[in-house]
Amino acid sequence: MDKKYLVASFTPPQIPLAPGSPAARKAVLKGEADGYELSRRFREWEWNCEKTAQRDKTDYSAFLDRLSVFLTRSEGENAVLSPLSVFHALTAAVDLTAGDTQKEILSVLGFRDAAGANAAFDILYRVNYAQGYAEVRPSALLCFDESVILDREKMLEIASSLHTKVCRGSFSDGDYRKAISDWLKDAAGATLPKQGALPEGGKDTKLEVLTGLCFRDKWKREFDRRKTVRGSFRTPEGNAQAHYMKAACWLDVCLAESYTAVPVGFDGGGSMWFVLPKEGLSPEELLRAGFFSAFCKDLQNPVERDVHMAIPRFEAVSEIDMLENLRALGIQKLFTDASETPFTKADGNSIKIDSVRHGAGIRIDEQGCEASAYTIMHGVLCGGLPTTPPRLDFVLNRPFLFVLTGKGKLPLFVGVVNRPQA
């Protein structure tokens, strides 16, 4: 974002170079760093992330179950969304609002006050932000029109607590629009199509809240491409062909009455959980039954199994209009002329949100995973617009769920796969 538009900013955390990464090897070869010291600093950073994550006592299961409504309407297609990106955007809305408007948003998030939501997001940001083995970049941008009177002290506070940038300019100015668009392309990553995601600017636009999330990491144990085979996958309409990546290893898995969940770990410390509903139960039905509330508890009691897995390569892209569903979840005033935004006003009026869009994309293959997401809120003026565990054969040959976890308690991405990549 061009400095001429910036009102408030923040400094991203400094991540030590990951031992063995290209940047670390280059620094050691040039004599700019000592290999042992690099390793010590990185392990210390990982330990601090783990201790920070343990401070988060938040139960996100109710929030995740509320969000699952966006996945249950996939109508036989693949679907994906980023809970972290949506949480980031709604927490920004919490900080911009007051009164009953704020209380409604907090209720959906599952917090009593703004301080609790901010503290939880701060932990999620710090433990997930990564460079080196993995790249995980959560980011946010609050964009205001030049006609909006800002409480600058509050904007500085928001920039710090939400790790975001705050900017101000004319939405009728093409350069300002381009700067916002360029930020979104970088924040959400190049793998996710964003054509049409950013509304056209104009005199009625007063606010845009944008969050982005970019994820790239390799599997801790890459799948051998020579073992990948073509096989049948049962879609909602009938059988289709998929490429199955195969591996065998001992893992701690979740064996529940209604599903089986198996994790595949990443170099950077996160995991992707592949969730296969019991026979006769669709992923959408599992979600409607309150899957995340059960899954978050089941994760505490895994069992060890000798897992022989066959996982299809897949990719999924979703673009969702969230406004009406957020209304149904209980956020009302933010979208009406009763919206209360005391820290941002224009012509004496508060700002209401008139559209909420979310986009997410994910792709996995034998090497690893790449995923990205954005959330955009568009605002206008109110009054205007065992010892020998048994073998587990885990074959994802019918529709399934996935949950991509980072180092924090809130998943980075979740989704439904009804049609893998052929």
CSV table of N, CA, C and O in Angstrom, one decimal, residues 340-415:
chain,number,residue,atom,x,y,z
A,340,GLU,N,-23.7,1.1,14.5
A,340,GLU,CA,-23.0,2.0,15.4
A,340,GLU,C,-21.5,2.0,15.2
A,340,GLU,O,-20.8,1.1,15.6
A,341,THR,N,-20.9,3.0,14.5
A,341,THR,CA,-19.5,3.1,14.3
A,341,THR,C,-19.0,4.4,14.7
A,341,THR,O,-18.7,5.3,13.9
A,342,PRO,N,-18.8,4.6,16.1
A,342,PRO,CA,-18.5,5.9,16.6
A,342,PRO,C,-17.1,6.4,16.2
A,342,PRO,O,-16.8,7.6,16.3
A,343,PHE,N,-16.2,5.5,15.8
A,343,PHE,CA,-14.8,5.9,15.5
A,343,PHE,C,-14.6,6.3,14.1
A,343,PHE,O,-13.6,6.8,13.7
A,344,THR,N,-15.7,6.1,13.2
A,344,THR,CA,-15.6,6.4,11.8
A,344,THR,C,-16.9,6.9,11.3
A,344,THR,O,-17.9,6.2,11.2
A,345,LYS,N,-16.9,8.2,11.0
A,345,LYS,CA,-18.2,8.9,10.6
A,345,LYS,C,-17.9,9.8,9.4
A,345,LYS,O,-16.8,10.3,9.2
A,346,ALA,N,-19.0,10.0,8.6
A,346,ALA,CA,-18.9,10.9,7.5
A,346,ALA,C,-20.3,11.7,7.5
A,346,ALA,O,-21.3,11.0,7.6
A,347,ASP,N,-20.2,13.0,7.4
A,347,ASP,CA,-21.4,13.8,7.4
A,347,ASP,C,-22.3,13.5,8.6
A,347,ASP,O,-23.5,13.6,8.6
A,348,GLY,N,-21.6,13.2,9.7
A,348,GLY,CA,-22.3,12.9,11.0
A,348,GLY,C,-23.0,11.6,11.1
A,348,GLY,O,-23.6,11.2,12.1
A,349,ASN,N,-22.8,10.7,10.0
A,349,ASN,CA,-23.5,9.4,10.0
A,349,ASN,C,-22.5,8.3,10.2
A,349,ASN,O,-21.3,8.4,9.9
A,350,SER,N,-23.0,7.2,10.8
A,350,SER,CA,-22.2,6.0,10.9
A,350,SER,C,-22.1,5.2,9.6
A,350,SER,O,-22.7,5.6,8.6
A,351,ILE,N,-21.3,4.1,9.6
A,351,ILE,CA,-21.1,3.3,8.4
A,351,ILE,C,-21.8,2.0,8.6
A,351,ILE,O,-21.6,1.4,9.7
A,352,LYS,N,-22.5,1.5,7.6
A,352,LYS,CA,-23.1,0.1,7.6
A,352,LYS,C,-22.4,-0.7,6.5
A,352,LYS,O,-21.9,-0.2,5.5
A,353,ILE,N,-22.4,-2.0,6.7
A,353,ILE,CA,-21.9,-2.9,5.7
A,353,ILE,C,-23.0,-3.4,4.8
A,353,ILE,O,-24.0,-3.9,5.3
A,354,ASP,N,-22.8,-3.3,3.5
A,354,ASP,CA,-23.8,-3.7,2.5
A,354,ASP,C,-23.5,-4.9,1.7
A,354,ASP,O,-24.3,-5.4,0.9
A,355,SER,N,-22.2,-5.4,1.9
A,355,SER,CA,-21.9,-6.7,1.2
A,355,SER,C,-20.7,-7.3,1.9
A,355,SER,O,-19.8,-6.6,2.4
A,356,VAL,N,-20.7,-8.6,2.0
A,356,VAL,CA,-19.6,-9.4,2.6
A,356,VAL,C,-19.3,-10.6,1.6
A,356,VAL,O,-20.2,-11.4,1.4
A,357,ARG,N,-18.1,-10.6,1.1
A,357,ARG,CA,-17.8,-11.6,0.1
A,357,ARG,C,-16.5,-12.3,0.7
A,357,ARG,O,-15.6,-11.7,1.3
A,358,HIS,N,-16.5,-13.7,0.4
A,358,HIS,CA,-15.4,-14.5,0.9
A,358,HIS,C,-15.0,-15.4,-0.3
A,358,HIS,O,-15.9,-16.0,-0.9
A,359,GLY,N,-13.7,-15.5,-0.5
A,359,GLY,CA,-13.2,-16.4,-1.5
A,359,GLY,C,-12.1,-17.2,-0.9
A,359,GLY,O,-11.3,-16.8,-0.1
A,360,ALA,N,-12.0,-18.5,-1.3
A,360,ALA,CA,-10.9,-19.4,-0.9
A,360,ALA,C,-10.6,-20.4,-1.9
A,360,ALA,O,-11.5,-20.8,-2.7
A,361,GLY,N,-9.4,-20.8,-2.0
A,361,GLY,CA,-8.9,-21.8,-2.9
A,361,GLY,C,-7.9,-22.7,-2.3
A,361,GLY,O,-7.1,-22.2,-1.4
A,362,ILE,N,-7.8,-24.0,-2.6
A,362,ILE,CA,-6.8,-24.9,-2.1
A,362,ILE,C,-6.5,-25.9,-3.1
A,362,ILE,O,-7.3,-26.3,-4.0
A,363,ARG,N,-5.2,-26.4,-3.1
A,363,ARG,CA,-4.8,-27.4,-4.0
A,363,ARG,C,-3.7,-28.3,-3.3
A,363,ARG,O,-2.8,-27.8,-2.7
A,364,ILE,N,-3.9,-29.6,-3.4
A,364,ILE,CA,-2.9,-30.5,-2.8
A,364,ILE,C,-2.4,-31.5,-3.9
A,364,ILE,O,-3.1,-31.8,-4.9
A,365,ASP,N,-1.1,-31.8,-3.8
A,365,ASP,CA,-0.5,-32.9,-4.6
A,365,ASP,C,0.5,-33.6,-3.8
A,365,ASP,O,0.5,-33.6,-2.6
A,366,GLU,N,1.4,-34.4,-4.5
A,366,GLU,CA,2.3,-35.3,-3.7
A,366,GLU,C,3.3,-34.5,-2.9
A,366,GLU,O,3.8,-35.0,-1.9
A,367,GLN,N,3.6,-33.2,-3.3
A,367,GLN,CA,4.6,-32.4,-2.6
A,367,GLN,C,4.0,-31.7,-1.4
A,367,GLN,O,4.7,-31.6,-0.3
A,368,GLY,N,2.8,-31.2,-1.5
A,368,GLY,CA,2.3,-30.4,-0.4
A,368,GLY,C,1.0,-29.7,-0.7
A,368,GLY,O,0.2,-30.2,-1.5
A,369,CYS,N,0.8,-28.5,-0.1
A,369,CYS,CA,-0.5,-27.9,-0.2
A,369,CYS,C,-0.2,-26.4,-0.4
A,369,CYS,O,0.7,-25.8,0.1
A,370,GLU,N,-1.1,-25.8,-1.2
A,370,GLU,CA,-1.1,-24.3,-1.4
A,370,GLU,C,-2.6,-23.9,-1.3
A,370,GLU,O,-3.5,-24.5,-1.9
A,371,ALA,N,-2.8,-22.8,-0.5
A,371,ALA,CA,-4.1,-22.4,-0.2
A,371,ALA,C,-4.1,-20.9,0.0
A,371,ALA,O,-3.1,-20.3,0.4
A,372,SER,N,-5.2,-20.2,-0.3
A,372,SER,CA,-5.3,-18.8,-0.1
A,372,SER,C,-6.8,-18.4,0.1
A,372,SER,O,-7.7,-19.1,-0.3
A,373,ALA,N,-7.0,-17.2,0.7
A,373,ALA,CA,-8.4,-16.8,1.0
A,373,ALA,C,-8.4,-15.3,1.1
A,373,ALA,O,-7.4,-14.6,1.4
A,374,TYR,N,-9.6,-14.7,0.9
A,374,TYR,CA,-9.8,-13.3,1.2
A,374,TYR,C,-11.2,-13.1,1.7
A,374,TYR,O,-12.1,-14.0,1.5
A,375,THR,N,-11.4,-12.1,2.5
A,375,THR,CA,-12.8,-11.7,3.0
A,375,THR,C,-12.9,-10.2,2.8
A,375,THR,O,-11.9,-9.5,3.1
A,376,ILE,N,-14.0,-9.7,2.2
A,376,ILE,CA,-14.1,-8.3,1.9
A,376,ILE,C,-15.5,-7.8,2.4
A,376,ILE,O,-16.5,-8.4,2.1
A,377,MET,N,-15.4,-6.8,3.3
A,377,MET,CA,-16.7,-6.2,3.7
A,377,MET,C,-16.7,-4.8,3.1
A,377,MET,O,-15.7,-4.0,3.2
A,378,HIS,N,-17.8,-4.5,2.5
A,378,HIS,CA,-18.0,-3.2,1.8
A,378,HIS,C,-18.9,-2.3,2.5
A,378,HIS,O,-20.0,-2.8,2.9
A,379,GLY,N,-18.5,-1.1,2.9
A,379,GLY,CA,-19.4,-0.3,3.7
A,379,GLY,C,-19.8,1.0,3.0
A,379,GLY,O,-19.1,1.6,2.3
A,380,VAL,N,-21.0,1.5,3.4
A,380,VAL,CA,-21.6,2.8,2.9
A,380,VAL,C,-22.1,3.5,4.1
A,380,VAL,O,-22.2,2.9,5.2
A,381,LEU,N,-22.5,4.7,3.9
A,381,LEU,CA,-23.1,5.5,5.0
A,381,LEU,C,-24.5,5.0,5.4
A,381,LEU,O,-25.3,4.6,4.6
A,382,CYS,N,-24.7,5.0,6.7
A,382,CYS,CA,-26.1,4.8,7.2
A,382,CYS,C,-27.0,5.9,6.7
A,382,CYS,O,-26.6,7.0,6.6
A,383,GLY,N,-28.2,5.5,6.3
A,383,GLY,CA,-29.1,6.5,5.8
A,383,GLY,C,-28.8,6.7,4.3
A,383,GLY,O,-29.5,7.5,3.6
A,384,GLY,N,-27.8,6.1,3.8
A,384,GLY,CA,-27.5,6.2,2.3
A,384,GLY,C,-27.5,4.7,1.8
A,384,GLY,O,-28.4,4.0,2.2
A,385,LEU,N,-26.7,4.3,1.2
A,385,LEU,CA,-26.5,2.9,0.7
A,385,LEU,C,-25.8,1.7,1.6
A,385,LEU,O,-25.2,2.0,2.5
A,386,PRO,N,-3.0,-49.1,20.4
A,386,PRO,CA,-2.4,-50.2,21.3
A,386,PRO,C,-0.9,-50.6,21.1
A,386,PRO,O,-0.3,-50.1,20.2
A,387,THR,N,-0.2,-51.7,21.9
A,387,THR,CA,1.2,-52.1,21.6
A,387,THR,C,1.3,-52.5,20.1
A,387,THR,O,2.3,-52.1,19.5
A,388,THR,N,0.4,-53.2,19.7
A,388,THR,CA,0.3,-53.5,18.2
A,388,THR,C,-1.0,-53.0,17.7
A,388,THR,O,-2.0,-53.8,17.7
A,389,PRO,N,-1.1,-51.8,17.4
A,389,PRO,CA,-2.4,-51.2,16.9
A,389,PRO,C,-2.8,-51.9,15.6
A,389,PRO,O,-2.0,-52.2,14.8
A,390,PRO,N,-4.1,-52.1,15.5
A,390,PRO,CA,-4.6,-52.7,14.2
A,390,PRO,C,-4.4,-51.8,13.0
A,390,PRO,O,-4.3,-50.6,13.1
A,391,ARG,N,-4.3,-52.4,11.9
A,391,ARG,CA,-4.1,-51.6,10.6
A,391,ARG,C,-5.4,-50.9,10.3
A,391,ARG,O,-6.5,-51.4,10.5
A,392,LEU,N,-5.3,-49.7,9.8
A,392,LEU,CA,-6.4,-48.9,9.3
A,392,LEU,C,-6.2,-48.6,7.8
A,392,LEU,O,-5.3,-47.9,7.4
A,393,ASP,N,-7.1,-49.1,7.0
A,393,ASP,CA,-7.1,-48.8,5.6
A,393,ASP,C,-8.0,-47.6,5.4
A,393,ASP,O,-9.2,-47.7,5.6
A,394,PHE,N,-7.4,-46.5,5.0
A,394,PHE,CA,-8.1,-45.2,4.9
A,394,PHE,C,-8.2,-44.8,3.4
A,394,PHE,O,-7.2,-44.3,2.9
A,395,VAL,N,-9.2,-45.1,2.7
A,395,VAL,CA,-9.3,-44.8,1.3
A,395,VAL,C,-10.4,-43.8,1.1
A,395,VAL,O,-11.6,-44.0,1.3
A,396,LEU,N,-10.0,-42.6,0.6
A,396,LEU,CA,-11.0,-41.5,0.4
A,396,LEU,C,-11.6,-41.6,-1.0
A,396,LEU,O,-11.3,-40.9,-1.9
A,397,ASN,N,-12.5,-42.6,-1.2
A,397,ASN,CA,-13.0,-42.9,-2.5
A,397,ASN,C,-14.5,-42.4,-2.6
A,397,ASN,O,-15.2,-42.9,-3.4
A,398,ARG,N,-14.9,-41.5,-1.7
A,398,ARG,CA,-16.2,-40.9,-1.8
A,398,ARG,C,-16.1,-39.5,-1.1
A,398,ARG,O,-15.1,-39.2,-0.5
A,399,PRO,N,-17.1,-38.7,-1.2
A,399,PRO,CA,-17.0,-37.3,-0.7
A,399,PRO,C,-16.5,-37.3,0.8
A,399,PRO,O,-16.9,-38.1,1.6
A,400,PHE,N,-15.7,-36.3,1.1
A,400,PHE,CA,-15.0,-36.2,2.4
A,400,PHE,C,-14.8,-34.7,2.8
A,400,PHE,O,-15.0,-33.8,1.9
A,401,LEU,N,-14.5,-34.5,4.0
A,401,LEU,CA,-14.1,-33.2,4.5
A,401,LEU,C,-12.6,-33.1,4.7
A,401,LEU,O,-11.9,-34.1,4.8
A,402,PHE,N,-12.1,-31.9,4.8
A,402,PHE,CA,-10.7,-31.6,5.2
A,402,PHE,C,-10.7,-30.5,6.1
A,402,PHE,O,-11.5,-29.5,6.1
A,403,VAL,N,-9.7,-30.5,7.1
A,403,VAL,CA,-9.5,-29.4,8.1
A,403,VAL,C,-8.0,-29.2,8.1
A,403,VAL,O,-7.3,-30.0,8.6
A,404,LEU,N,-7.6,-28.0,7.6
A,404,LEU,CA,-6.2,-27.7,7.6
A,404,LEU,C,-5.9,-26.8,8.8
A,404,LEU,O,-6.4,-25.7,9.0
A,405,THR,N,-5.1,-27.4,9.8
A,405,THR,CA,-4.8,-26.7,11.0
A,405,THR,C,-3.4,-26.1,11.0
A,405,THR,O,-2.5,-26.6,10.3
A,406,GLY,N,-3.3,-25.0,11.7
A,406,GLY,CA,-2.0,-24.3,11.8
A,406,GLY,C,-1.5,-24.6,13.2
A,406,GLY,O,-1.8,-25.7,13.8
A,407,LYS,N,-0.8,-23.7,13.8
A,407,LYS,CA,-0.3,-23.9,15.2
A,407,LYS,C,-1.3,-23.4,16.2
A,407,LYS,O,-1.1,-23.8,17.4
A,408,GLY,N,-2.3,-22.7,15.8
A,408,GLY,CA,-3.3,-22.2,16.7
A,408,GLY,C,-4.5,-23.1,16.8
A,408,GLY,O,-4.5,-24.1,16.0
A,409,LYS,N,-5.5,-22.8,17.6
A,409,LYS,CA,-6.6,-23.7,17.8
A,409,LYS,C,-7.7,-23.5,16.7
A,409,LYS,O,-8.5,-24.4,16.5
A,410,LEU,N,-7.7,-22.4,16.0
A,410,LEU,CA,-8.6,-22.2,14.9
A,410,LEU,C,-8.1,-22.6,13.6
A,410,LEU,O,-7.0,-22.2,13.2
A,411,PRO,N,-8.8,-23.5,12.9
A,411,PRO,CA,-8.3,-24.0,11.6
A,411,PRO,C,-8.0,-22.9,10.6
A,411,PRO,O,-8.7,-21.8,10.6
A,412,LEU,N,-7.1,-23.1,9.7
A,412,LEU,CA,-6.8,-22.1,8.6
A,412,LEU,C,-7.8,-22.3,7.5
A,412,LEU,O,-8.2,-21.3,6.9
A,413,PHE,N,-8.1,-23.5,7.1
A,413,PHE,CA,-9.0,-23.8,6.0
A,413,PHE,C,-9.8,-25.0,6.3
A,413,PHE,O,-9.3,-25.9,7.0
A,414,VAL,N,-11.1,-25.1,5.9
A,414,VAL,CA,-11.9,-26.3,6.0
A,414,VAL,C,-12.6,-26.4,4.7
A,414,VAL,O,-12.8,-25.4,4.0
A,415,GLY,N,-13.1,-27.6,4.4
A,415,GLY,CA,-13.8,-27.7,3.1
A,415,GLY,C,-14.4,-29.1,2.9
A,415,GLY,O,-14.2,-30.0,3.7
